[in-house]
Coordinates of C-alpha atoms and ligand atoms in Angstrom, one line a residue:
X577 CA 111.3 143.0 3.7
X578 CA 108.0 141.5 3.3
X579 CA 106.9 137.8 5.4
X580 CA 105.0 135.3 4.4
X581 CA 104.3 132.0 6.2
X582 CA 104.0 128.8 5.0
X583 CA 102.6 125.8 7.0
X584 CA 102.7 122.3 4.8
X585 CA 104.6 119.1 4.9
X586 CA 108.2 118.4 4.3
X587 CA 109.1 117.0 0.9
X588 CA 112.8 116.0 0.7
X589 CA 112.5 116.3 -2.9
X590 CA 112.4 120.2 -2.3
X591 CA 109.7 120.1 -5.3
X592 CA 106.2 120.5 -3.1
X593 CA 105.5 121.3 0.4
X594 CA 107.0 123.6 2.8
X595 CA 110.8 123.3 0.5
X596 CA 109.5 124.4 -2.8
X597 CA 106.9 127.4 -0.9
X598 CA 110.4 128.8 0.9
X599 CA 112.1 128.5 -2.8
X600 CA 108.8 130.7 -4.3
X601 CA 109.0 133.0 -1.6
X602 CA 112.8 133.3 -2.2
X603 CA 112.1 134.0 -5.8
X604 CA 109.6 136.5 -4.9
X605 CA 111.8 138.5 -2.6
X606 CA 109.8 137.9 0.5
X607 CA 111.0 136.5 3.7
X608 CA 109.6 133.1 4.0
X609 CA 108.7 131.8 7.3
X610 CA 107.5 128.3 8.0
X611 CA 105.8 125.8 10.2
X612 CA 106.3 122.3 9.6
X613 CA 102.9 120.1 10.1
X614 CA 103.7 116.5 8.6
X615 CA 106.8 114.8 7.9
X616 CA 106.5 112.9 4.3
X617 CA 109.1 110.2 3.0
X618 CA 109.0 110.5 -0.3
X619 CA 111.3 110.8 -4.0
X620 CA 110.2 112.2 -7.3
X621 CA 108.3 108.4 -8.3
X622 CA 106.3 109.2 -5.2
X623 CA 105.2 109.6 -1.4
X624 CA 106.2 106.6 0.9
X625 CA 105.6 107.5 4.4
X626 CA 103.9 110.4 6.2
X627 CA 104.4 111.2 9.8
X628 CA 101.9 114.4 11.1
X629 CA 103.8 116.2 13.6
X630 CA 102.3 115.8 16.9
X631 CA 99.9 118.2 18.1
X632 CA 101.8 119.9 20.7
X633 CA 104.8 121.0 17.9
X634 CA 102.0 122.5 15.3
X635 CA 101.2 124.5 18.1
X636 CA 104.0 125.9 19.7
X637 CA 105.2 126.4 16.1
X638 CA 102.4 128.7 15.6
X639 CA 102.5 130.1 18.9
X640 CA 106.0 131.2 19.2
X641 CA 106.4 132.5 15.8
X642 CA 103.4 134.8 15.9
X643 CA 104.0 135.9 19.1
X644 CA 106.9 137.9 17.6
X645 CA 106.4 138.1 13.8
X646 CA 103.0 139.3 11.9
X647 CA 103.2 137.9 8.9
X648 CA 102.3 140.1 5.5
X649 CA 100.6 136.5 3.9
X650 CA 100.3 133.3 5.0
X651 CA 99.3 129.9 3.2
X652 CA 97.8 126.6 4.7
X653 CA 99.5 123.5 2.5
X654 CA 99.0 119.9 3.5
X655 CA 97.5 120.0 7.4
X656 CA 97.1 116.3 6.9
X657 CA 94.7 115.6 10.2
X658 CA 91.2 117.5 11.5
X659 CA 92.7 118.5 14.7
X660 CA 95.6 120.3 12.8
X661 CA 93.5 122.6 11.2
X662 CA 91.2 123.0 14.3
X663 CA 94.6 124.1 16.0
X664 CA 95.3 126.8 13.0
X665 CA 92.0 128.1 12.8
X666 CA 91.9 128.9 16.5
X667 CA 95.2 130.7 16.3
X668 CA 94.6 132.4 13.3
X669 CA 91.2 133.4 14.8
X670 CA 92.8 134.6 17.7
X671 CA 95.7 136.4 15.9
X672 CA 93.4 137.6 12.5
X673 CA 95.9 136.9 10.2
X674 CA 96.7 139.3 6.8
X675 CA 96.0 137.1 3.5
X676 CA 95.5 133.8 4.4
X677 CA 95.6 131.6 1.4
X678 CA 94.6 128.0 2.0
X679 CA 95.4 125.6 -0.5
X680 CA 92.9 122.2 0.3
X681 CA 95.7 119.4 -0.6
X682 CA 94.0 115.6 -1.0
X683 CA 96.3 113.6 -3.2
X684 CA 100.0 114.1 -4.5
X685 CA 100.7 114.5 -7.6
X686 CA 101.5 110.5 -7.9
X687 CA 98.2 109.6 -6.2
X688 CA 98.9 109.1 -2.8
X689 CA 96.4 110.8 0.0
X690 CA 97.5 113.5 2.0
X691 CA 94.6 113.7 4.3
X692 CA 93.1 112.2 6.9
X693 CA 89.6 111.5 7.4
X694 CA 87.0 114.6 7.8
X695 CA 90.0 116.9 7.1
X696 CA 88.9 118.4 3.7
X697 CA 85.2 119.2 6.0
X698 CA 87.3 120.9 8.9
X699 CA 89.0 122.9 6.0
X700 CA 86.0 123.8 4.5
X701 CA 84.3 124.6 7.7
X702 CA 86.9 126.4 9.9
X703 CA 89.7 127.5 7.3
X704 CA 87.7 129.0 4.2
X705 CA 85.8 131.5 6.2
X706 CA 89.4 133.3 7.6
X707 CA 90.6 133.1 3.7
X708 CA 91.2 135.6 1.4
X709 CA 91.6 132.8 -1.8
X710 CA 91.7 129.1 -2.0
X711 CA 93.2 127.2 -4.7
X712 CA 91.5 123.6 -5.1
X713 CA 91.7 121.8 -8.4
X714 CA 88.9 121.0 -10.3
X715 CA 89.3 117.1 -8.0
X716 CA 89.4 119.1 -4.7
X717 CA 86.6 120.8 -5.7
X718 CA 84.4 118.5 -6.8
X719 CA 84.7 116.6 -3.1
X720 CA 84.5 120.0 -1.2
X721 CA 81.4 120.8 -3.2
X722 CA 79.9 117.2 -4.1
X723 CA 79.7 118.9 -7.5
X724 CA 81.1 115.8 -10.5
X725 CA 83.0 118.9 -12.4
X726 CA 82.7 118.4 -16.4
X727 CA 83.5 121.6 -18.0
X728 CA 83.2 125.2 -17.6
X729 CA 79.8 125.5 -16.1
X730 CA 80.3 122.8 -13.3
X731 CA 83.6 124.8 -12.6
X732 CA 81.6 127.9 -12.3
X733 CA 79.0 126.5 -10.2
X734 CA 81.6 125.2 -7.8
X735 CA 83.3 128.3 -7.6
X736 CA 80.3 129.6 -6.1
X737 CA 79.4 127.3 -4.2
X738 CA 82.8 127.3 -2.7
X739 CA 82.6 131.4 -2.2
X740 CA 79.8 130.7 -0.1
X741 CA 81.6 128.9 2.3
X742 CA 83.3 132.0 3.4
X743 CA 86.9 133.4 1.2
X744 CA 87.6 136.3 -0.4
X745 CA 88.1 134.8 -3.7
X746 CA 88.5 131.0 -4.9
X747 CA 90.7 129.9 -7.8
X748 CA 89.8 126.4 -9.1
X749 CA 92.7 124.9 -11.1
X750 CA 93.3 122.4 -14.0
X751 CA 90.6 123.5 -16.3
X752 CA 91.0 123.1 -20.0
X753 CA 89.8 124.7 -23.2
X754 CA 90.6 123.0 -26.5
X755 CA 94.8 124.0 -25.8
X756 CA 94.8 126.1 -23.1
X757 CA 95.3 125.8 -19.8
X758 CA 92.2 127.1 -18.0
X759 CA 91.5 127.9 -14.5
X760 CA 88.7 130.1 -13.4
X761 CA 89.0 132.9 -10.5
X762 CA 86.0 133.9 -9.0
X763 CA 84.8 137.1 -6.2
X764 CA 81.5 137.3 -7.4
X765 CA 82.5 137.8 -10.8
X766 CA 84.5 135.3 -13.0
X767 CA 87.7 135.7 -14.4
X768 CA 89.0 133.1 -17.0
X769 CA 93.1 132.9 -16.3
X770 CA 94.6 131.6 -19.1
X771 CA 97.9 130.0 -20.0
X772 CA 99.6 127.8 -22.3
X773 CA 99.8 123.8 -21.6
X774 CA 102.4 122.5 -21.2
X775 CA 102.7 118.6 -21.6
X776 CA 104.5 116.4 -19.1
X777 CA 104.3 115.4 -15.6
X778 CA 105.2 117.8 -12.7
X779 CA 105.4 117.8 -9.2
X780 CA 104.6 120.2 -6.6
X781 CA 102.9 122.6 -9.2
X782 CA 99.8 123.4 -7.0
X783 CA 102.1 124.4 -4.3
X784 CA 104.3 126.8 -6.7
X785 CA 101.4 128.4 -7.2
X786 CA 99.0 128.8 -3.9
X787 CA 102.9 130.2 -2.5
X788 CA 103.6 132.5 -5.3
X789 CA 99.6 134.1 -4.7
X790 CA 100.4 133.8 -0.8
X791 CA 103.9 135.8 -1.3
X792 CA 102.0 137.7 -4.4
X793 CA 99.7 139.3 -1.4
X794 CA 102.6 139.7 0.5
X795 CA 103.9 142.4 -1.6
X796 CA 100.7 144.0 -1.9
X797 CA 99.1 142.9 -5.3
X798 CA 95.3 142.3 -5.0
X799 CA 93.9 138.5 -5.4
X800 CA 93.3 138.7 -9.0
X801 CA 96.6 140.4 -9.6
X802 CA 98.2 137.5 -7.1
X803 CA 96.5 134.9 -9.0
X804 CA 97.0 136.1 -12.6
X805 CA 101.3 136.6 -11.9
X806 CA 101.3 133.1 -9.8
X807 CA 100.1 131.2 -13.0
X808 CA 103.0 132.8 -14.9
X809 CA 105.3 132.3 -12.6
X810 CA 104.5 128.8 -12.2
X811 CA 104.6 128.3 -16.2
X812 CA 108.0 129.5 -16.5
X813 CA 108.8 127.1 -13.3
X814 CA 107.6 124.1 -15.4
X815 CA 109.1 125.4 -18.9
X816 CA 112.8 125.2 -17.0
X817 CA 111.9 122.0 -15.1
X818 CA 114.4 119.5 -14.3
X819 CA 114.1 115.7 -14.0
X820 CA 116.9 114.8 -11.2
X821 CA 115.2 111.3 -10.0
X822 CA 113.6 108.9 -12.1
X823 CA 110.3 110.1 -11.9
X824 CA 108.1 113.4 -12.1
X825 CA 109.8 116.4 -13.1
X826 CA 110.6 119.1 -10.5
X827 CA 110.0 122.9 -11.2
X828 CA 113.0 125.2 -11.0
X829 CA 111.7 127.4 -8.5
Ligands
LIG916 O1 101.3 118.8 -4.0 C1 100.7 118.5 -2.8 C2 101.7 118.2 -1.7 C3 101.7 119.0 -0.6 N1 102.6 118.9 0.4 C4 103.5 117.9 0.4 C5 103.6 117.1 -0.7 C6 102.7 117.2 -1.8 C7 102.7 116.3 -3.0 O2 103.4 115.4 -3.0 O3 104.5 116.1 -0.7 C8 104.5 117.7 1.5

Protein backbone atom coordinates (compact mmCIF):
# COMPACT_ATOMS: atom_id res chain seq x y z
CA UNK A 1 0.00 0.00 0.00
CA UNK A 2 1.10 3.35 -0.93
CA UNK A 3 1.57 6.50 1.98
CA UNK A 4 0.94 9.72 1.72
CA UNK A 5 1.14 12.44 4.42
CA UNK A 6 -0.91 15.09 5.09
CA UNK A 7 0.05 18.02 7.47
CA UNK A 8 -3.03 20.80 7.76
CA UNK A 9 -5.54 21.90 10.29
CA UNK A 10 -8.43 20.07 11.76
CA UNK A 11 -11.81 21.01 10.39
CA UNK A 12 -14.65 19.27 12.36
CA UNK A 13 -16.66 19.73 9.37
CA UNK A 14 -14.52 16.89 7.82
CA UNK A 15 -14.92 19.07 4.48
CA UNK A 16 -11.17 20.78 4.33
CA UNK A 17 -8.03 20.28 6.23
CA UNK A 18 -6.44 17.23 7.43
CA UNK A 19 -10.36 15.25 7.59
CA UNK A 20 -11.27 15.77 4.00
CA UNK A 21 -7.16 15.04 2.70
CA UNK A 22 -7.50 11.40 4.80
CA UNK A 23 -11.09 10.97 3.01
CA UNK A 24 -9.13 11.77 -0.67
CA UNK A 25 -6.45 9.57 0.29
CA UNK A 26 -9.03 6.92 1.33
CA UNK A 27 -10.66 7.28 -2.03
CA UNK A 28 -7.52 6.97 -3.80
CA UNK A 29 -6.44 3.78 -2.17
CA UNK A 30 -3.46 5.08 -0.39
CA UNK A 31 -2.68 4.95 3.27
CA UNK A 32 -3.08 8.37 4.60
CA UNK A 33 -0.95 9.55 7.27
CA UNK A 34 -1.23 12.84 9.09
CA UNK A 35 0.20 15.47 11.21
CA UNK A 36 -2.02 17.83 12.86
CA UNK A 37 -0.59 21.66 12.84
CA UNK A 38 -3.58 23.93 13.99
CA UNK A 39 -6.72 23.19 15.67
CA UNK A 40 -9.77 25.34 13.87
CA UNK A 41 -13.31 25.73 15.41
CA UNK A 42 -15.27 26.00 12.80
CA UNK A 43 -19.06 24.76 10.92
CA UNK A 44 -19.94 24.89 7.31
CA UNK A 45 -21.13 29.03 7.70
CA UNK A 46 -17.53 29.40 8.71
CA UNK A 47 -14.16 29.35 10.81
CA UNK A 48 -14.53 30.55 14.51
CA UNK A 49 -11.47 29.85 16.30
CA UNK A 50 -7.98 28.63 15.44
CA UNK A 51 -5.55 27.23 17.83
CA UNK A 52 -1.76 26.38 16.16
CA UNK A 53 -0.46 23.46 17.90
CA UNK A 54 2.46 24.34 19.84
CA UNK A 55 5.81 23.98 18.45
CA UNK A 56 7.08 21.16 20.30
CA UNK A 57 3.82 18.73 19.01
CA UNK A 58 4.49 19.74 15.11
CA UNK A 59 7.68 18.44 15.76
CA UNK A 60 7.62 15.33 17.43
CA UNK A 61 4.69 14.65 15.04
CA UNK A 62 7.13 14.91 12.26
CA UNK A 63 9.82 13.44 14.01
CA UNK A 64 8.33 10.21 15.19
CA UNK A 65 6.44 9.35 12.22
CA UNK A 66 9.37 9.68 9.75
CA UNK A 67 11.54 8.09 11.86
CA UNK A 68 9.69 4.85 10.92
CA UNK A 69 7.52 5.51 7.78
CA UNK A 70 8.89 7.13 4.37
CA UNK A 71 6.09 8.41 2.92
CA UNK A 72 5.48 7.82 -1.12
CA UNK A 73 3.85 11.78 -1.17
CA UNK A 74 3.37 14.26 1.17
CA UNK A 75 1.34 17.63 1.17
CA UNK A 76 1.75 20.84 3.29
CA UNK A 77 -2.07 22.34 3.98
CA UNK A 78 -2.64 25.13 6.42
CA UNK A 79 0.91 25.62 8.58
CA UNK A 80 -0.74 28.67 9.93
CA UNK A 81 2.54 30.32 11.72
CA UNK A 82 6.34 31.12 10.19
CA UNK A 83 8.07 28.96 12.66
CA UNK A 84 5.72 25.96 11.63
CA UNK A 85 6.98 25.88 8.36
CA UNK A 86 10.61 26.66 9.37
CA UNK A 87 10.14 23.40 11.60
CA UNK A 88 8.97 21.31 8.25
CA UNK A 89 11.32 22.58 5.99
CA UNK A 90 14.19 21.57 8.28
CA UNK A 91 12.84 18.07 8.59
CA UNK A 92 11.95 17.61 5.32
CA UNK A 93 15.49 18.94 4.38
CA UNK A 94 16.91 16.56 6.59
CA UNK A 95 14.69 13.57 5.57
CA UNK A 96 14.43 14.67 1.46
CA UNK A 97 11.01 13.81 1.25
CA UNK A 98 9.39 11.95 -2.16
CA UNK A 99 6.65 14.46 -3.84
CA UNK A 100 6.11 17.08 -1.57
CA UNK A 101 3.10 19.08 -2.69
CA UNK A 102 2.55 22.33 -0.81
CA UNK A 103 -0.64 23.90 -1.09
CA UNK A 104 -0.02 27.91 0.24
CA UNK A 105 -3.55 28.26 2.18
CA UNK A 106 -4.41 32.29 3.15
CA UNK A 107 -8.15 32.42 3.57
CA UNK A 108 -11.11 29.82 3.91
CA UNK A 109 -13.37 29.46 1.69
CA UNK A 110 -15.84 31.93 3.96
CA UNK A 111 -13.11 34.57 4.22
CA UNK A 112 -11.39 34.03 7.26
CA UNK A 113 -7.31 34.11 7.45
CA UNK A 114 -5.48 31.10 7.89
CA UNK A 115 -2.14 32.57 8.28
CA UNK A 116 -0.13 34.39 10.33
CA UNK A 117 2.04 37.08 9.58
CA UNK A 118 5.21 36.49 7.17
CA UNK A 119 3.98 32.88 6.71
CA UNK A 120 2.99 32.95 2.95
CA UNK A 121 7.13 34.48 2.64
CA UNK A 122 8.54 31.50 4.74
CA UNK A 123 6.46 29.26 2.39
CA UNK A 124 7.61 30.83 -0.52
CA UNK A 125 11.17 30.93 0.66
CA UNK A 126 11.80 27.60 2.54
CA UNK A 127 8.88 25.24 1.22
CA UNK A 128 8.69 25.86 -2.66
CA UNK A 129 12.21 24.97 -3.33
CA UNK A 130 11.75 21.09 -1.68
CA UNK A 131 8.34 20.98 -3.89
CA UNK A 132 7.50 19.03 -6.67
CA UNK A 133 3.95 21.22 -7.32
CA UNK A 134 2.16 23.96 -5.58
CA UNK A 135 -1.39 24.68 -5.87
CA UNK A 136 -2.12 28.53 -5.12
CA UNK A 137 -5.22 30.16 -6.49
CA UNK A 138 -5.22 32.83 -8.72
CA UNK A 139 -5.54 35.18 -4.86
CA UNK A 140 -2.52 33.17 -3.40
CA UNK A 141 -0.75 33.85 -6.20
CA UNK A 142 -1.15 37.17 -6.80
CA UNK A 143 0.29 37.95 -2.99
CA UNK A 144 3.11 35.31 -3.45
CA UNK A 145 4.05 37.03 -6.64
CA UNK A 146 2.82 40.80 -6.07
CA UNK A 147 1.43 40.09 -9.63
CA UNK A 148 -2.81 41.80 -9.62
CA UNK A 149 -3.81 38.59 -11.73
CA UNK A 150 -6.50 39.65 -14.54
CA UNK A 151 -6.68 36.92 -17.01
CA UNK A 152 -4.68 34.43 -18.72
CA UNK A 153 -1.50 36.20 -19.29
CA UNK A 154 -1.09 37.59 -15.65
CA UNK A 155 -1.78 33.80 -14.75
CA UNK A 156 1.00 32.83 -16.91
CA UNK A 157 3.38 35.33 -15.78
CA UNK A 158 2.75 34.23 -12.20
CA UNK A 159 3.20 30.74 -12.93
CA UNK A 160 6.62 31.68 -13.81
CA UNK A 161 7.47 33.70 -11.63
CA UNK A 162 6.37 31.24 -9.05
CA UNK A 163 8.60 28.23 -10.87
CA UNK A 164 11.38 30.38 -10.22
CA UNK A 165 11.08 30.20 -6.74
CA UNK A 166 12.12 26.61 -6.70
CA UNK A 167 9.08 23.53 -7.50
CA UNK A 168 8.81 21.09 -9.86
CA UNK A 169 5.70 22.34 -11.38
CA UNK A 170 2.96 25.00 -10.09
CA UNK A 171 -0.73 24.75 -10.73
CA UNK A 172 -2.56 28.02 -10.25
CA UNK A 173 -6.30 27.50 -9.65
CA UNK A 174 -9.68 29.32 -10.26
CA UNK A 175 -9.10 30.60 -13.68
CA UNK A 176 -11.97 31.15 -16.10
CA UNK A 177 -12.61 31.14 -19.81
CA UNK A 178 -16.07 32.23 -21.02
CA UNK A 179 -17.74 28.63 -19.15
CA UNK A 180 -15.01 26.79 -18.30
CA UNK A 181 -13.25 26.25 -15.51
CA UNK A 182 -9.63 27.16 -16.13
CA UNK A 183 -6.46 26.52 -14.28
CA UNK A 184 -3.13 26.59 -15.80
CA UNK A 185 -0.16 23.95 -14.99
CA UNK A 186 3.11 25.02 -15.73
CA UNK A 187 7.04 23.15 -15.81
CA UNK A 188 8.39 25.30 -18.27
CA UNK A 189 5.67 24.74 -20.57
CA UNK A 190 1.97 25.49 -20.07
CA UNK A 191 -0.80 23.32 -19.88
CA UNK A 192 -4.38 24.71 -19.83
CA UNK A 193 -6.54 22.00 -17.41
CA UNK A 194 -9.91 22.35 -18.18
CA UNK A 195 -13.19 21.50 -16.65
CA UNK A 196 -16.66 22.23 -16.48
CA UNK A 197 -18.06 24.99 -13.75
CA UNK A 198 -20.01 24.17 -11.69
CA UNK A 199 -22.14 26.88 -9.85
CA UNK A 200 -22.51 27.02 -6.10
CA UNK A 201 -20.55 27.46 -3.05
CA UNK A 202 -18.07 24.73 -1.73
CA UNK A 203 -15.84 24.09 0.92
CA UNK A 204 -12.57 22.52 1.24
CA UNK A 205 -12.28 22.19 -2.70
CA UNK A 206 -8.55 23.41 -2.79
CA UNK A 207 -7.80 20.79 -0.31
CA UNK A 208 -9.60 17.90 -2.36
CA UNK A 209 -7.53 18.69 -4.79
CA UNK A 210 -3.73 19.51 -3.65
CA UNK A 211 -4.53 15.72 -1.63
CA UNK A 212 -5.83 13.96 -4.55
CA UNK A 213 -2.29 15.28 -6.69
CA UNK A 214 -0.35 14.58 -3.34
CA UNK A 215 -1.94 10.82 -3.16
CA UNK A 216 -1.99 11.02 -7.33
CA UNK A 217 2.11 11.07 -6.88
CA UNK A 218 1.75 8.58 -4.45
CA UNK A 219 0.72 5.98 -6.80
CA UNK A 220 3.16 6.93 -9.24
CA UNK A 221 1.44 9.25 -11.91
CA UNK A 222 3.67 12.22 -13.06
CA UNK A 223 2.66 15.99 -11.94
CA UNK A 224 0.72 16.68 -14.98
CA UNK A 225 -0.98 13.31 -14.96
CA UNK A 226 -1.59 14.10 -10.84
CA UNK A 227 -2.87 17.38 -11.64
CA UNK A 228 -5.05 16.61 -14.72
CA UNK A 229 -7.00 13.28 -12.61
CA UNK A 230 -7.14 15.64 -9.20
CA UNK A 231 -9.35 18.23 -11.12
CA UNK A 232 -11.69 15.37 -12.10
CA UNK A 233 -11.82 13.85 -9.15
CA UNK A 234 -12.59 17.03 -7.39
CA UNK A 235 -15.53 17.80 -10.03
CA UNK A 236 -17.24 14.71 -9.44
CA UNK A 237 -16.63 15.51 -5.44
CA UNK A 238 -18.67 18.79 -5.97
CA UNK A 239 -21.30 17.32 -8.53
CA UNK A 240 -22.37 14.72 -5.47
CA UNK A 241 -21.98 17.43 -2.84
CA UNK A 242 -24.08 17.54 0.15
CA UNK A 243 -25.28 20.57 2.19
CA UNK A 244 -25.53 19.03 5.99
CA UNK A 245 -25.21 22.51 7.90
CA UNK A 246 -26.64 25.66 6.94
CA UNK A 247 -24.03 26.94 5.03
CA UNK A 248 -21.38 25.95 2.20
CA UNK A 249 -21.80 22.73 0.69
CA UNK A 250 -19.38 19.95 1.50
CA UNK A 251 -17.77 17.59 -1.17
CA UNK A 252 -18.55 13.89 -0.95
CA UNK A 253 -15.15 12.80 -0.80
O1 LIG B 1 -9.48 25.44 2.45
C1 LIG B 1 -8.49 25.90 3.25
C2 LIG B 1 -8.51 25.27 4.61
C3 LIG B 1 -7.42 24.54 5.01
N1 LIG B 1 -7.35 23.96 6.23
C4 LIG B 1 -8.35 24.08 7.10
C5 LIG B 1 -9.48 24.79 6.76
C6 LIG B 1 -9.58 25.41 5.48
C7 LIG B 1 -10.75 26.18 5.12
O2 LIG B 1 -11.64 26.44 5.89
O3 LIG B 1 -10.47 24.88 7.64
C8 LIG B 1 -8.25 23.44 8.42
Amino acid sequence: MKTALTIAGSDPTGGAGLQADLKVFRSLGVHGLSVVSAVTAQNTEGVDFISPVDRESLEKQLRVLLSDIRPDASKAGMLYSVWAVEIIARMFMESSPANLVVDPVTVSSAGTSLVGEGTLDAIREKLFPLSRVITPNIYEASVLTGIMIENRDGMEEAAKALKDTGPEGVVITGGHLDDIALDLYYDGEFHAVEGEKIKGEYHGTGCAFSAAITGLLALGHSPLESVRQAKEFVNHAIKKAYHPGKGMGLLNL
